[in-house]
XYZ file of C-alpha atoms in Angstrom:
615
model
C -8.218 64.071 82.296
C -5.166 66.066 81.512
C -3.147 64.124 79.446
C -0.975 67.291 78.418
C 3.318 66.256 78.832
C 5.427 69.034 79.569
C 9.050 70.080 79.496
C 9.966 68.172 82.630
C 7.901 65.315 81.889
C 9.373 64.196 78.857
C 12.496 65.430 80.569
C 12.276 62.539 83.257
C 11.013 59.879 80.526
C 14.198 60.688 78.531
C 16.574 59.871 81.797
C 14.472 56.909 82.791
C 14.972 55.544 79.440
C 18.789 56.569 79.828
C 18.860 54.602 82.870
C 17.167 51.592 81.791
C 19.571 51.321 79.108
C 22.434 52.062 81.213
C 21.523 49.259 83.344
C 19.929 46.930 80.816
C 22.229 46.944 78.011
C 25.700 45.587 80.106
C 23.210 42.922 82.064
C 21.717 41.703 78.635
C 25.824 41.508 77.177
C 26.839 39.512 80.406
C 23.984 37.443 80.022
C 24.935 36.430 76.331
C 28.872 36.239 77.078
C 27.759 33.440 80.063
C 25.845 31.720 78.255
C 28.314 31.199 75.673
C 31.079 30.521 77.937
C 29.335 27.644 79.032
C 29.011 26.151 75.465
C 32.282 27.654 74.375
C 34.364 27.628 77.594
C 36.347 31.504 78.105
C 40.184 31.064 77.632
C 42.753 33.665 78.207
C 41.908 36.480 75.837
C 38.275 37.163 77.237
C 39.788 37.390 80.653
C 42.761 39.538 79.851
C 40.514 42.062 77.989
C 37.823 41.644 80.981
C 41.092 42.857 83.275
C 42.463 45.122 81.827
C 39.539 47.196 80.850
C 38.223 46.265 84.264
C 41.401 48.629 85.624
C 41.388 51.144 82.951
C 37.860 51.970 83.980
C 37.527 51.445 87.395
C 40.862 53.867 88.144
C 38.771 56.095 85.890
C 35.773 55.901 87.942
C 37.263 56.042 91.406
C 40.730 58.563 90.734
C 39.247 60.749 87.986
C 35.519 60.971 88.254
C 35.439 60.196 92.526
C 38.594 61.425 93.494
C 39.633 64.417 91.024
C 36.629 66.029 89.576
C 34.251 65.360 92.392
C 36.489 66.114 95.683
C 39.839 68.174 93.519
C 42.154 65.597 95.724
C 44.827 66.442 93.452
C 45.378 68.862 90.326
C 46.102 67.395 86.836
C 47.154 68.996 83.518
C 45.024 68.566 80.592
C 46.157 65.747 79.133
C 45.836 63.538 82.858
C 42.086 65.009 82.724
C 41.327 63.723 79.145
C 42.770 60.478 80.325
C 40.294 60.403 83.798
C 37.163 61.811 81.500
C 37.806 59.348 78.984
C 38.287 56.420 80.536
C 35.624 57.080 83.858
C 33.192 57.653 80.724
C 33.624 54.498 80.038
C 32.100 53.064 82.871
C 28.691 54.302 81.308
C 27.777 55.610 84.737
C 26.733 59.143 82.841
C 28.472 61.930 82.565
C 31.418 63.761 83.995
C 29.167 66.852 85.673
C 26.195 63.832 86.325
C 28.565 62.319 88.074
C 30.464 64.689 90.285
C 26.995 66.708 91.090
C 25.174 63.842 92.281
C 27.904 62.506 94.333
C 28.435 65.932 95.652
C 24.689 66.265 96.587
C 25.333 63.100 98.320
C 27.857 64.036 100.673
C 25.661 67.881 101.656
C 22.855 65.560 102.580
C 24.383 62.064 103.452
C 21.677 59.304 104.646
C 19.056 62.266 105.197
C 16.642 63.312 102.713
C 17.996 64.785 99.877
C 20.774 62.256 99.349
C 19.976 60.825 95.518
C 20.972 57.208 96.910
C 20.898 56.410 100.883
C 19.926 53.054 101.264
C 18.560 54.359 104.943
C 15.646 56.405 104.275
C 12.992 53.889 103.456
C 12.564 52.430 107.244
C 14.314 49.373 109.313
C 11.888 47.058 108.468
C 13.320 43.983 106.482
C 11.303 44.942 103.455
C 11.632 48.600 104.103
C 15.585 48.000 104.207
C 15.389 45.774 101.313
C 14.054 48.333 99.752
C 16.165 51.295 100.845
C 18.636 49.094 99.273
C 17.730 48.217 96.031
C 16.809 52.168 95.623
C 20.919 52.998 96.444
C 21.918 50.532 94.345
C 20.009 51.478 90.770
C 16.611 52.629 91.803
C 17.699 55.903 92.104
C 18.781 56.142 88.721
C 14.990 55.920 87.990
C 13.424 57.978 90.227
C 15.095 61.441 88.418
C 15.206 63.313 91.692
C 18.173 65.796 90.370
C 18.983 68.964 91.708
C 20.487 71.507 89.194
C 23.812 70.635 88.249
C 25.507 74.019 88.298
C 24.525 74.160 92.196
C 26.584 71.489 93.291
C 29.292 72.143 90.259
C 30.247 75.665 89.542
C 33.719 74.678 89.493
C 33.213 72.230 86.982
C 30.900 74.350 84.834
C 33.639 77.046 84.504
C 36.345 74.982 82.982
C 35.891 74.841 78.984
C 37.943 71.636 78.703
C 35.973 69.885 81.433
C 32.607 70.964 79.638
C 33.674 70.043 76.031
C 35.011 66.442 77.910
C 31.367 66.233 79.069
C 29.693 66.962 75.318
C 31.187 63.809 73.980
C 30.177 61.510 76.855
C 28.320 59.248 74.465
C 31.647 58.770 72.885
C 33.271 57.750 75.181
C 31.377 54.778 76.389
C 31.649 53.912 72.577
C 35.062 53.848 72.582
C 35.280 51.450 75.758
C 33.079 49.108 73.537
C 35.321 49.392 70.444
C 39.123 48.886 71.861
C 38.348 45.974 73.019
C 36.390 44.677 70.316
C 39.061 45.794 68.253
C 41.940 44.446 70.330
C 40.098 41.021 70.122
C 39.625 40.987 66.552
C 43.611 42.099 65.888
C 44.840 38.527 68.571
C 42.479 36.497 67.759
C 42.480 37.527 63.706
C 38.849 36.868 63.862
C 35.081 38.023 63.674
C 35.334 35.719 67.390
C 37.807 36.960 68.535
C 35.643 40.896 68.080
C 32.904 39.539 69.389
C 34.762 38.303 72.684
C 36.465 41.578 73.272
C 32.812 43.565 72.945
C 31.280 41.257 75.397
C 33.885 41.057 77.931
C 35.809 43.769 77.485
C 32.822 45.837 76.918
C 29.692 44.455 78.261
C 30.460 42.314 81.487
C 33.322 44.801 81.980
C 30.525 47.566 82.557
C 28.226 45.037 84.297
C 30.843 44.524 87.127
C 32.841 47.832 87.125
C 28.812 49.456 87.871
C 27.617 47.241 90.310
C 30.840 47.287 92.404
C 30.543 51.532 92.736
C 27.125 50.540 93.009
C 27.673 48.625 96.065
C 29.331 52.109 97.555
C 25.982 53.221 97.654
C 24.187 50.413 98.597
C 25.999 48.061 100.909
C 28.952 50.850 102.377
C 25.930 52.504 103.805
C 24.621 49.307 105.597
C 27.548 46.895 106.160
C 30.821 47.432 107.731
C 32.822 48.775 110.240
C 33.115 52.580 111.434
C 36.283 53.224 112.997
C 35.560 57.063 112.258
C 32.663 59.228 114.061
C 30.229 60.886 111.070
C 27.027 62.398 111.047
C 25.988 59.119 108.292
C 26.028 55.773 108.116
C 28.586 55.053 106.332
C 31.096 51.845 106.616
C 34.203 50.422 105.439
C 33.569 46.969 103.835
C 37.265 45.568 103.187
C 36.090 43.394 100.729
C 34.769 45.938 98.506
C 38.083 47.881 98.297
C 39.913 45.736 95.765
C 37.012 45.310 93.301
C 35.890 49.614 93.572
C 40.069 50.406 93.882
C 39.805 51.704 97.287
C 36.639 53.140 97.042
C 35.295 50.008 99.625
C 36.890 52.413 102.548
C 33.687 54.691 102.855
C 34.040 55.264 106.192
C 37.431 56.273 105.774
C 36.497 58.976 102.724
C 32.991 60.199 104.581
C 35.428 61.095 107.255
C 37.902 63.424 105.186
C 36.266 63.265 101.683
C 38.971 66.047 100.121
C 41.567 63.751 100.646
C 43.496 61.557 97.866
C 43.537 58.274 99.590
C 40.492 56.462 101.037
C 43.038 53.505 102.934
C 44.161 55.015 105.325
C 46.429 52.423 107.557
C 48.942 49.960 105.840
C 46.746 47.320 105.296
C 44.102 48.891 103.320
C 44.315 48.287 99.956
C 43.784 51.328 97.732
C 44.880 50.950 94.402
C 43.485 54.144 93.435
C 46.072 56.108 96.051
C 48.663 54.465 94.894
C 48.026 54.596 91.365
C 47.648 58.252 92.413
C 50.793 58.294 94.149
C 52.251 57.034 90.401
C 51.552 59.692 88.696
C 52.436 62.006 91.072
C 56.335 60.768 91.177
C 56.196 61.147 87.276
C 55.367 64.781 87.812
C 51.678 63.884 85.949
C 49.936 65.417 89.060
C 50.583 67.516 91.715
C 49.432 69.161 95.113
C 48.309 66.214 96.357
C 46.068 66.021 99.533
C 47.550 63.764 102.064
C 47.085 62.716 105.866
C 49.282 63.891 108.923
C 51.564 61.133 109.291
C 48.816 60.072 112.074
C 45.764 60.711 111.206
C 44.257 63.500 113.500
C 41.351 63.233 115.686
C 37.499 63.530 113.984
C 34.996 66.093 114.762
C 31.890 65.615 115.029
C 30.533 66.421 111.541
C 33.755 64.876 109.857
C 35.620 67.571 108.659
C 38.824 67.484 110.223
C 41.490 70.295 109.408
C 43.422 68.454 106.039
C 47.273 69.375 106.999
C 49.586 68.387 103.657
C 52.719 67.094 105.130
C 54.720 69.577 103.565
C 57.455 71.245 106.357
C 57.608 75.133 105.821
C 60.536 74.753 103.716
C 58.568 73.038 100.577
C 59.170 69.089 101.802
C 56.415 66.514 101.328
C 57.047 63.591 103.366
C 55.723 59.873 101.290
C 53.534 57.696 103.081
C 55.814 54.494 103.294
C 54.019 53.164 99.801
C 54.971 56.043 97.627
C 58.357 55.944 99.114
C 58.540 52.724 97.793
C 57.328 53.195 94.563
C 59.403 56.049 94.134
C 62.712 53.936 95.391
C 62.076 51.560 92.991
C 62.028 53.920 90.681
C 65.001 55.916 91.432
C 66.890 52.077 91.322
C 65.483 51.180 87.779
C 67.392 54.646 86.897
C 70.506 53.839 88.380
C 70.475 49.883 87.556
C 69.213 49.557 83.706
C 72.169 51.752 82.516
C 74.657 50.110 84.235
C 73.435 47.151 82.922
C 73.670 48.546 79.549
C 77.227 50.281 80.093
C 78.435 46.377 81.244
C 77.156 45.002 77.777
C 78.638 47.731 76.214
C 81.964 46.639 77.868
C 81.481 43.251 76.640
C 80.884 44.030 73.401
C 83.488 46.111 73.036
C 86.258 43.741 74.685
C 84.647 40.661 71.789
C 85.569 43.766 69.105
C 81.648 43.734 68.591
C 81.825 47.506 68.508
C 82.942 49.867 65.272
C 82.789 53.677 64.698
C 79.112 53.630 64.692
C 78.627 52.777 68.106
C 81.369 55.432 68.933
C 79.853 58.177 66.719
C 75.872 57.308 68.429
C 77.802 57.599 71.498
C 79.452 60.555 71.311
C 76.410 62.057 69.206
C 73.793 60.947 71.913
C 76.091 61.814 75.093
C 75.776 65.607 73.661
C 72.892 65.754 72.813
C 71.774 65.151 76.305
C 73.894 67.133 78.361
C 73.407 70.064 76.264
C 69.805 69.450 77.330
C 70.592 68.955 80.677
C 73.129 71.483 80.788
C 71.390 74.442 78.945
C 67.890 73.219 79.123
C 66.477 72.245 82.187
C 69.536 73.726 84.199
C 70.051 77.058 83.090
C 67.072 78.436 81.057
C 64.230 76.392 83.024
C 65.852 76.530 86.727
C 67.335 79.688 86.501
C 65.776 81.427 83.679
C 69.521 82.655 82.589
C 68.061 83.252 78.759
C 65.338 83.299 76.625
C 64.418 81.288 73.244
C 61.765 80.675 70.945
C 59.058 77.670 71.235
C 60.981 75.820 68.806
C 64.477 75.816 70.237
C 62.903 75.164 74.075
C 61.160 71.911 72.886
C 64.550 70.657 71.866
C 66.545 71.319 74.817
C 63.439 69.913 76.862
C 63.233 66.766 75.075
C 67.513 66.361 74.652
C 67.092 67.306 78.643
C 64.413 64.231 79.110
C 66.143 61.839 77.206
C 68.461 62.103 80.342
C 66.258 60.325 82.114
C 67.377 62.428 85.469
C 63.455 62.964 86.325
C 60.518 64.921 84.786
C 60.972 68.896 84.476
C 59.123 69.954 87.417
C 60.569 67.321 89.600
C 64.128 68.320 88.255
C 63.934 72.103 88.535
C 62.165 71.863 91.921
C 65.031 69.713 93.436
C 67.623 71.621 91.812
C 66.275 74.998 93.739
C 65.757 73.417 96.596
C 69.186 72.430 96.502
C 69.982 76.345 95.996
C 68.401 77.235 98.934
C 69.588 75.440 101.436
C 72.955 74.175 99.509
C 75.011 72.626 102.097
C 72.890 72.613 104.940
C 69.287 70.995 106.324
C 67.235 70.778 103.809
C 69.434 70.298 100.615
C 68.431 67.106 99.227
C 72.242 65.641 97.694
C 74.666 67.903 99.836
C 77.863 65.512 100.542
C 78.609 67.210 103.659
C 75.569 66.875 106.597
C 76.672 63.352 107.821
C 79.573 64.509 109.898
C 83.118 65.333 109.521
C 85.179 61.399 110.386
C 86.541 59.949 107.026
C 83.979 57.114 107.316
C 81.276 60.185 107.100
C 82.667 62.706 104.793
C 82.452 58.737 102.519
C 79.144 58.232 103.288
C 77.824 61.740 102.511
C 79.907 62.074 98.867
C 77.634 58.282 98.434
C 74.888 59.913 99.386
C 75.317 63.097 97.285
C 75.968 61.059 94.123
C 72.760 58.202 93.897
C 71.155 57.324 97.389
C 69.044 60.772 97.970
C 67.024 59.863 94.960
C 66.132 57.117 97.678
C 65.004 59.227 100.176
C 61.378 59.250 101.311
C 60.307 63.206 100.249
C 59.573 65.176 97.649
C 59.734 69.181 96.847
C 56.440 70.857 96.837
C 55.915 72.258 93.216
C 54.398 75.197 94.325
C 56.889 76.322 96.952
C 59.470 75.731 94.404
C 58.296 75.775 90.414
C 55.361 78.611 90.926
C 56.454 80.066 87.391
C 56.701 76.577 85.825
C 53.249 75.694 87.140
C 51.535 78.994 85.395
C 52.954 78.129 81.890
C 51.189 75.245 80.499
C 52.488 74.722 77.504
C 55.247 73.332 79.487
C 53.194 70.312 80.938
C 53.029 68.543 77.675
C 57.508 67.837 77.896
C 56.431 66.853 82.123
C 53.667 64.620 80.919
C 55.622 62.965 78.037
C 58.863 62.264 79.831
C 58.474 58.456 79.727
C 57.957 59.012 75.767
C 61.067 61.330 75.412
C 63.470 58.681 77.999
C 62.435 56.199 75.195
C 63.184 57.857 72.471
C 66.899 58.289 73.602
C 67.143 54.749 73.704
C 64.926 53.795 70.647
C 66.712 56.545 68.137
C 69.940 55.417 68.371
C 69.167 51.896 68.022
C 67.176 52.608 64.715
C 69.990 54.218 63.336
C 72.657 51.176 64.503
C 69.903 48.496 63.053
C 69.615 51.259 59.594
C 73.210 51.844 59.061
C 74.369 48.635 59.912
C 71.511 46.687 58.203
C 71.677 44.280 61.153
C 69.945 43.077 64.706
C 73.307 43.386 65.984
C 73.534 46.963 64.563
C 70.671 48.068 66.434
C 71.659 46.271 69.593
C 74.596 47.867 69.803
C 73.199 51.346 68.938
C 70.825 50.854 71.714
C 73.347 49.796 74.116
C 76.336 52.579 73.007
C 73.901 55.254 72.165
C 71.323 54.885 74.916
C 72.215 52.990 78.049
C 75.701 53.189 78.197
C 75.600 57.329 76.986
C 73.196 57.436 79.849
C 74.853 55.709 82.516
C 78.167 57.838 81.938
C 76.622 61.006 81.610
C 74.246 60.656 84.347
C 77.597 59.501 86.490
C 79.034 62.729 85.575
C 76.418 64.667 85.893
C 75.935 63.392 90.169
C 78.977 64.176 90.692
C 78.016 67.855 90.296
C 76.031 67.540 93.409
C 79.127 65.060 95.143
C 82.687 66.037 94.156
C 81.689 69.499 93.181
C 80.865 70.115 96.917
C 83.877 68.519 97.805
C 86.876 68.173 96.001
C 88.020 71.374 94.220
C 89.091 75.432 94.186
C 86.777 78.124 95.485
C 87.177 81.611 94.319
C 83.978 82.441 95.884
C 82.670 82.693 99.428
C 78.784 81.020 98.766
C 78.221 79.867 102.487
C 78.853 76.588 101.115
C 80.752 73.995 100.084
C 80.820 74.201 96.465
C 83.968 73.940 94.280
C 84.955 74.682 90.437
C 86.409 71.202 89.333
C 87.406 71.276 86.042
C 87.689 67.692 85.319
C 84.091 67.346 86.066
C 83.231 70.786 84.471
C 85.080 69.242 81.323
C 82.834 66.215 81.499
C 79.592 67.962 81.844
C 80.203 70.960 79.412
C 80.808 73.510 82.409
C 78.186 72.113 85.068
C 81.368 71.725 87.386
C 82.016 75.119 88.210
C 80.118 74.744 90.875
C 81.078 77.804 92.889
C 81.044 79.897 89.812
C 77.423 78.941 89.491
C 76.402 79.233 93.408
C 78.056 82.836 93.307
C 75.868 83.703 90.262
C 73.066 81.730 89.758
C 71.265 83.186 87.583
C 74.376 83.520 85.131
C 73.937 82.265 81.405
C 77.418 81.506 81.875
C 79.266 79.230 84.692
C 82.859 80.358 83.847
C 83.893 83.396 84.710
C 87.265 83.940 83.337
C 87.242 82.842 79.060
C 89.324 80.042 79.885
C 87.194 77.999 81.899
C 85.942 74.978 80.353
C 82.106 75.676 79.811
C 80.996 74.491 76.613
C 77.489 75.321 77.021
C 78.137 78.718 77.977
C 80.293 79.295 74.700
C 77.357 77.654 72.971
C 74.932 79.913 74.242
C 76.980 82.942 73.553
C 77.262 82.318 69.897
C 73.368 80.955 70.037
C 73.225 84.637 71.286
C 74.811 86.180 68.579
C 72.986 83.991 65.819
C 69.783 85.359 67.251
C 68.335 81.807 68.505
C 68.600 83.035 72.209
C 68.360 86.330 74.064
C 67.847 87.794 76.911
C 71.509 86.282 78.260
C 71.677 87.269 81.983
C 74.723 87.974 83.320
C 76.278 89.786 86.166
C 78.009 93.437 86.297
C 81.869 93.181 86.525
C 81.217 95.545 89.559
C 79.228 92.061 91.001
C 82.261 90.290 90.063
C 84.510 92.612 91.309
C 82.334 92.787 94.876
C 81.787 89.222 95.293
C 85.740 88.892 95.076
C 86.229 91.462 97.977
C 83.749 89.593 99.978
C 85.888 86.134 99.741
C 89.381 88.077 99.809
């Protein structure tokens, strides 16, 4: 007998004994953390670790490995794939290209032979089922019946930080053992407390997060309704949605697997889309793949066309959801710094204030609208100059600190607003609700706060193509959150440091954060309101906007609004020396000190022409 073991032999003994610890090691940990719960009893650290590494994973799982890397439902920078990597990892369920080949193998060969998991291939007997199903839940992970890899994901294989993501696999799932561990031993302030966070934070956190994608395989394929015609058996099982964070709607996703949501009517629950739907509002992911706003009709072999919503002129439409989320957002923007600015009032009419809270004020109130002004405005919008590394970071994260919206959803809306300023399509013109007083009120409201309401958003790559090729840029989109915190947090370290008092630092938080934001973020609307209303137009733009100087004052030249619209592109928004644009005489001795160049600017024959044109 030939008892000779080749390549691929030991090959398959080496995965088998990869499954059987994938499978046996979380099962053993669950069994030990039960049975002590029912001498010990499980209080609320155990399940608060058990949640919230339930979440962390599971997103991971169903939005990074499901979602992202096996069906590119969206597009992510680097950081946002580290994150999905990391944390589906966790889940132990093997590796990043593992995982998005064998899942893409099952979808070319769904419930036929060649699928690595159909529950429906070993016969309709009842043992023959029962056994078709124990096979799609974890069999398969035995039976080693792989195709190459690099068949199913080229795509995968050619991006270096995907690959080197893959290579430390193994340290991943470490890491998902050791925060919680960790996290446990740091409340609890003991060897118990460690030992609680590694089994449920770790081990039954595994256990359950597996079996429910598990059940994807096993029970989606057997039990459930189809609402959608496909060449499989797949089903949605409603049930199974919360637990797998929308992955339970299989039906839904075997009908149009590219896109980014698997509920696909109000009343399915998909975490995952909306988590999805999250990130995309902070600007942390983009070109999203959405539904018609009614789903179209299935073909036969369930691949429908995928239309994006987006209308010709770059404007994504939100699935009622989103818009929600991103109202609520828009309000916590307008409402947390007036709350701050109405403290500030108080404190100032008790004599609680002193020159401190003036200085962070004043300090803090320049800092961002310089970065407003001169960063995201005129050398990321309109590209009016160029800088080093160094200097851009600054005005990016004195621009964020503004907390007006990530860069790419800021210099999207701002040239959409260039485009079609003052008429369909501009999203905070003050004049498209008609010409009666009660109108011409409503639309200057509109212009100033309520469109950040609105149910759209601009399409990155109609709008932000150049943005979108330079990555280095992604890191000041990704961090926004970190940078609007900082704007509140820095000046309230200096109150609390100067001062050597709580009150200190309350104060500096309130002058020098929310109160500097809610005035200059007041100001600043009322670029896209009063500026398009209420001043003197030298300039025929084929629109409404006016130089104001009262605003322009305010916002260190923003309010030359017609200046601007007549030459966009202009380092410079006042065209006559005596026009109040600070940044613009900020930039032009920047210029001359060598830390910008490049200053665009228009001919005086331009000038001169542009003039004729109005006259």
């Amino acid at each position: 007998m030939d008892m000779t073991i080749t390549a691929n032999d030991q090959t398959g003994i080496r995965e088998r004994q990869l499954a059987w610890i994938t499978v046996g090691t979380p099962t053993i940990g669950t069994l030990i953390a039960l049975g002590l719960a029912w001498y010990e009893g499980i209080g609320a650290l155990e399940i608060g670790l058990l949640c919230g590494m339930y979440l962390l994973t599971a997103l991971g799982v169903e939005v990074g490995l499901h979602r992202f890397f096996s069906h590119r439902a969206f597009k992510a920078g680097p950081g946002v794939t580290a994150f999905f990597a990391i944390a589906g990892s966790m889940a132990a369920q093997g590796p990043i290209l593992f995982w998005a080949a064998t899942h893409r193998q099952h979808h070319s060969f769904t419930d036929k032979e060649g699928d690595p998991h159909s529950p429906c291939l070993e016969g309709n007997g009842f043992i023959a089922r029962l056994k078709g199903w124990w096979h799609a839940h974890v069999g398969w992970l035995f039976t080693v019946k792989r195709k190459n890899w690099s068949q199913f994901v080229p795509d995968l294989f050619s991006d270096r930080t995907i690959v080197k993501l893959n290579q430390y696999y193994f340290l991943w799932v470490l890491l998902g053992l050791l925060i919680p561990t960790a996290i446990g031993a740091a409340i609890d302030q003991s060897y118990h407390g460690a030992l609680a966070g590694l089994l449920w934070g770790g081990f039954v956190r595994i256990f359950l997060v597996d079996n429910a994608t598990w059940c994807v395989n096993s029970m989606a394929h057997r039990f459930g309704r189809r609402p959608n015609t496909t060449r499989d058996n797949s089903r949605n099982l409603f049930w199974l949605a919360i637990p797998t964070v929308g992955g339970g709607w299989h039906n839904n996703h075997h009908a149009y697997p590219a896109l980014a949501y698997t509920g696909l009517k109000p009343w399915q629950i998909d975490i995952g889309g909306r988590f999805i739907d999250l990130l995309g509002i902070f600007g942390l992911v983009w070109d999203i793949r959405k539904p018609e706003k009614k789903s179209p009709e299935n073909t036969l072999d369930g691949t429908p066309d995928i239309i994006e919503t987006a209308a010709p002129e770059g404007i994504s439409h939100l699935d009622p959801p989103a818009a929600r989320l991103k109202a609520a957002i828009a309000l916590a923007v307008m409402l947390i710094p007036l709350a701050g600015f109405l403290e500030a009032i108080r404190l100032l009419l008790s004599g609680q204030l002193g020159s401190i809270d003036l200085t962070l004020f004043l300090v803090f109130y320049a800092i961002q609208m310089f970065g407003v002004s001169m960063g995201f405005h005129r050398y990321l919008a309109h590209r009016a100059f160029k800088t080093s590394r160094t200097f851009r970071a600054l005005l990016l994260i004195a621009g964020s600190m503004a907390a007006q919206g990530p860069i790419l959803f800021w210099v999207t809306t701002h040239r959409r607003h260039h485009r079609y300023s003052d008429h369909p399509g501009d999203p905070h013109s003050p004049n498209l609700l008609g010409q009666t007083r009660w109108q011409r009120l409503k639309g200057l409201w509109y212009a100033h706060m309520p469109w950040m309401l609105a149910p759209d958003m601009t399409s990155w790559s109609v709008y932000a193509k150049d943005v979108l090729r330079d990555r280095s840029l992604f890191f000041f989109n990704q961090t926004y959150l970190l940078w609007v915190l900082a704007g509140v947090a820095i000046p309230a370290a200096i109150g609390g440091w100067v001062t050597e008092s709580w009150a200190g630092a309350w104060s500096g938080f309130i002058c020098g954060g929310l109160a500097r934001m809610f005035l200059a973020n007041q100001f600043a609307w009322a670029v896209g309101s009063i500026c398009h209303r209420y001043g003197s137009q030298p300039f025929d733009n084929n629109d409404h906007s006016t130089n104001n100087w009262t605003v322009a004052t305010l916002t260190f030249g923003e309010g030359l609004q017609n200046n601007h619209h007549a030459f966009p592109a202009w380092y410079r928004h006042g065209v006559h020396w005596y026009e109040p644009d600070l940044s613009g005489w900020v930039l032009t001795l920047l210029g001359k000190m060598g830390v910008v160049w490049d200053l665009r600017s228009p001919s005086r024959a331009a000038i001169e022409k542009a003039r004729q044109k109005t006259n």
